[in-house]
Tab-separated table of C-alpha atoms in Angstrom:
chain	number	residue	atom	x	y	z
R	167	MET	CA	144.389	62.321	35.157
R	168	PHE	CA	148.003	63.394	34.477
R	169	TRP	CA	147.041	66.920	33.388
R	170	ARG	CA	144.564	67.281	36.228
R	171	LEU	CA	147.369	66.629	38.714
R	172	LYS	CA	149.735	68.956	36.850
R	173	SER	CA	147.252	71.837	36.778
R	174	ARG	CA	146.110	71.772	40.409
R	175	PRO	CA	145.554	75.289	41.761
R	176	GLY	CA	147.867	76.720	44.383
R	177	ARG	CA	151.505	76.290	45.235
R	178	SER	CA	153.134	73.130	46.390
R	179	GLN	CA	153.755	72.746	50.097
R	180	ILE	CA	157.084	73.568	51.669
R	181	PRO	CA	159.179	70.606	52.876
R	182	GLN	CA	158.087	68.789	56.043
R	183	GLN	CA	161.311	69.779	57.838
R	184	ILE	CA	160.597	73.490	57.378
R	185	GLN	CA	156.984	72.995	58.470
R	186	ALA	CA	158.210	71.292	61.637
R	187	LEU	CA	160.767	74.076	62.157
R	188	ILE	CA	158.046	76.734	61.890
R	189	ARG	CA	155.905	74.897	64.467
R	190	TRP	CA	158.903	74.470	66.780
R	191	ILE	CA	159.836	78.173	66.572
R	192	ALA	CA	156.208	79.177	67.207
R	193	ASN	CA	155.984	76.914	70.274
R	194	GLU	CA	159.300	78.134	71.688
R	195	ASN	CA	158.436	81.815	71.100
R	196	PRO	CA	154.691	82.275	71.645
R	197	LEU	CA	154.890	86.073	71.355
R	198	TRP	CA	156.333	85.961	67.835
R	199	GLY	CA	154.004	86.380	64.897
R	200	GLU	CA	154.349	85.073	61.370
R	201	GLU	CA	156.316	88.128	60.204
R	202	ARG	CA	158.940	87.712	62.927
R	203	ILE	CA	159.276	83.964	62.303
R	204	ALA	CA	159.675	84.518	58.542
R	205	ASN	CA	162.357	87.157	59.180
R	206	GLU	CA	164.223	84.893	61.615
R	207	LEU	CA	164.219	82.062	59.093
R	208	LEU	CA	165.557	84.387	56.415
R	209	LEU	CA	168.221	86.114	58.508
R	210	LYS	CA	169.576	83.178	60.474
R	211	LEU	CA	168.983	80.178	58.223
R	212	GLU	CA	168.622	81.880	54.818
R	213	ILE	CA	165.278	80.162	54.246
R	214	ARG	CA	163.003	82.478	52.289
R	215	VAL	CA	159.382	81.929	53.337
R	216	SER	CA	156.616	84.509	53.204
R	217	PRO	CA	154.804	85.446	56.422
R	218	ARG	CA	151.554	84.205	54.883
R	219	THR	CA	153.088	80.774	54.310
R	220	VAL	CA	154.359	80.765	57.894
R	221	SER	CA	150.852	81.536	59.172
R	222	LYS	CA	149.548	78.562	57.200
R	223	TYR	CA	151.750	76.189	59.225
R	224	LEU	CA	151.452	77.821	62.649
R	225	PRO	CA	149.698	75.658	65.231
R	226	ARG	CA	146.067	76.669	65.674
R	227	LEU	CA	144.954	77.829	69.111
R	228	PRO	CA	141.730	76.417	70.531
R	229	ARG	CA	138.768	78.774	70.321
R	230	GLY	CA	138.343	80.976	73.373
R	231	ARG	CA	142.001	80.759	74.370
R	232	PRO	CA	143.728	84.152	74.337
R	233	ARG	CA	146.612	84.832	72.003
R	234	GLY	CA	150.142	84.887	73.364
R	235	ASP	CA	150.845	88.471	72.380
R	236	LEU	CA	149.894	91.507	74.380
R	237	ARG	CA	146.757	93.098	73.002
R	238	TRP	CA	145.982	96.767	73.494
R	239	SER	CA	143.140	95.973	75.905
R	240	THR	CA	145.465	93.821	78.030
R	241	PHE	CA	148.167	96.480	78.011
R	242	LEU	CA	145.632	99.134	78.985
R	243	ARG	CA	144.242	97.028	81.843
R	244	LEU	CA	147.738	96.326	83.207
R	245	HIS	CA	149.039	99.893	82.950
R	246	ALA	CA	145.896	102.022	83.298
R	247	GLN	CA	146.892	103.402	86.690
R	248	GLY	CA	149.880	105.171	85.140
R	249	LEU	CA	148.471	106.250	81.771
R	250	ILE	CA	147.078	109.571	80.736
R	251	ALA	CA	146.135	110.625	77.233
R	252	CYS	CA	146.032	114.108	75.808
R	253	ASP	CA	144.626	115.585	72.643
R	254	PHE	CA	143.580	118.802	70.970
R	255	PHE	CA	140.258	119.434	69.326
R	256	VAL	CA	138.821	122.522	67.673
R	257	ALA	CA	135.757	124.385	68.864
R	258	VAL	CA	134.113	127.013	66.675
R	259	THR	CA	132.526	129.977	68.467
R	260	ALA	CA	129.330	131.803	67.502
R	261	THR	CA	131.512	134.450	65.789
R	262	PHE	CA	133.334	131.690	63.828
R	263	ARG	CA	136.587	131.980	65.754
R	264	LEU	CA	138.633	128.821	66.145
R	265	LEU	CA	139.529	127.849	69.690
R	266	TYR	CA	141.841	124.962	70.414
R	267	VAL	CA	140.825	122.833	73.387
R	268	PHE	CA	143.489	120.770	75.120
R	269	VAL	CA	142.193	117.857	77.193
R	270	VAL	CA	143.932	115.252	79.349
R	271	ILE	CA	142.109	112.103	80.434
R	272	GLU	CA	143.155	109.482	82.966
R	273	HIS	CA	142.668	105.954	81.634
R	274	ARG	CA	142.078	104.215	84.963
R	275	SER	CA	139.039	106.241	85.966
R	276	ARG	CA	138.229	107.688	82.518
R	277	ARG	CA	138.116	111.011	84.277
R	278	LEU	CA	138.929	114.346	82.680
R	279	VAL	CA	142.086	115.477	84.481
R	280	HIS	CA	142.817	118.772	82.754
R	281	CYS	CA	141.211	120.997	80.168
R	282	ASN	CA	142.239	124.386	78.793
R	283	VAL	CA	141.433	126.549	75.782
R	284	THR	CA	143.558	128.858	73.668
R	285	ALA	CA	143.260	130.656	70.371
R	286	HIS	CA	146.951	130.225	69.523
R	287	PRO	CA	148.480	126.970	70.789
R	288	SER	CA	152.249	126.660	70.875
R	289	ALA	CA	154.715	124.050	72.048
R	290	ALA	CA	155.541	126.102	75.145
R	291	TRP	CA	151.853	126.478	76.030
R	292	THR	CA	151.250	122.755	75.571
R	293	LEU	CA	154.263	121.895	77.716
R	294	GLN	CA	152.969	124.201	80.445
R	295	GLN	CA	149.588	122.458	80.356
R	296	LEU	CA	151.277	119.084	80.719
R	297	ARG	CA	153.339	120.404	83.627
R	298	GLU	CA	150.175	121.581	85.350
R	299	THR	CA	148.570	118.199	84.765
R	300	VAL	CA	151.419	115.957	85.885
R	301	GLY	CA	152.772	118.296	88.507
R	302	CYS	CA	156.482	118.077	87.779
R	303	GLU	CA	158.930	120.562	86.332
R	304	ASP	CA	160.926	118.226	84.050
């Protein structure tokens, strides 16, 4: 029985006070993740705890309840009216020439706002395309 207790797998738990501190910090700062909490404990209180250990003692959220942090889908929904995305892709012609296609899409409507093609893209050309898309000189 003695050796069975001595050779239990896993690490011993951290003290109850630190567990309570982790839960308190998580409740006071719902947007903080385990990495941030572990860094705060280390920097301000000099308590060295790994982020994985912190996640072990974080309070569990009920299923179906959204997390406190801002997910990409939430950010996109909130800011879609002001977001555009641009990218280049390569198109190969029948004569095996490479053409670079520049596209700009509006996130709100998922509509193609601007499209242009060039054989030799440059920073100045790209900037001009963005100016034509947005409609400002700066």
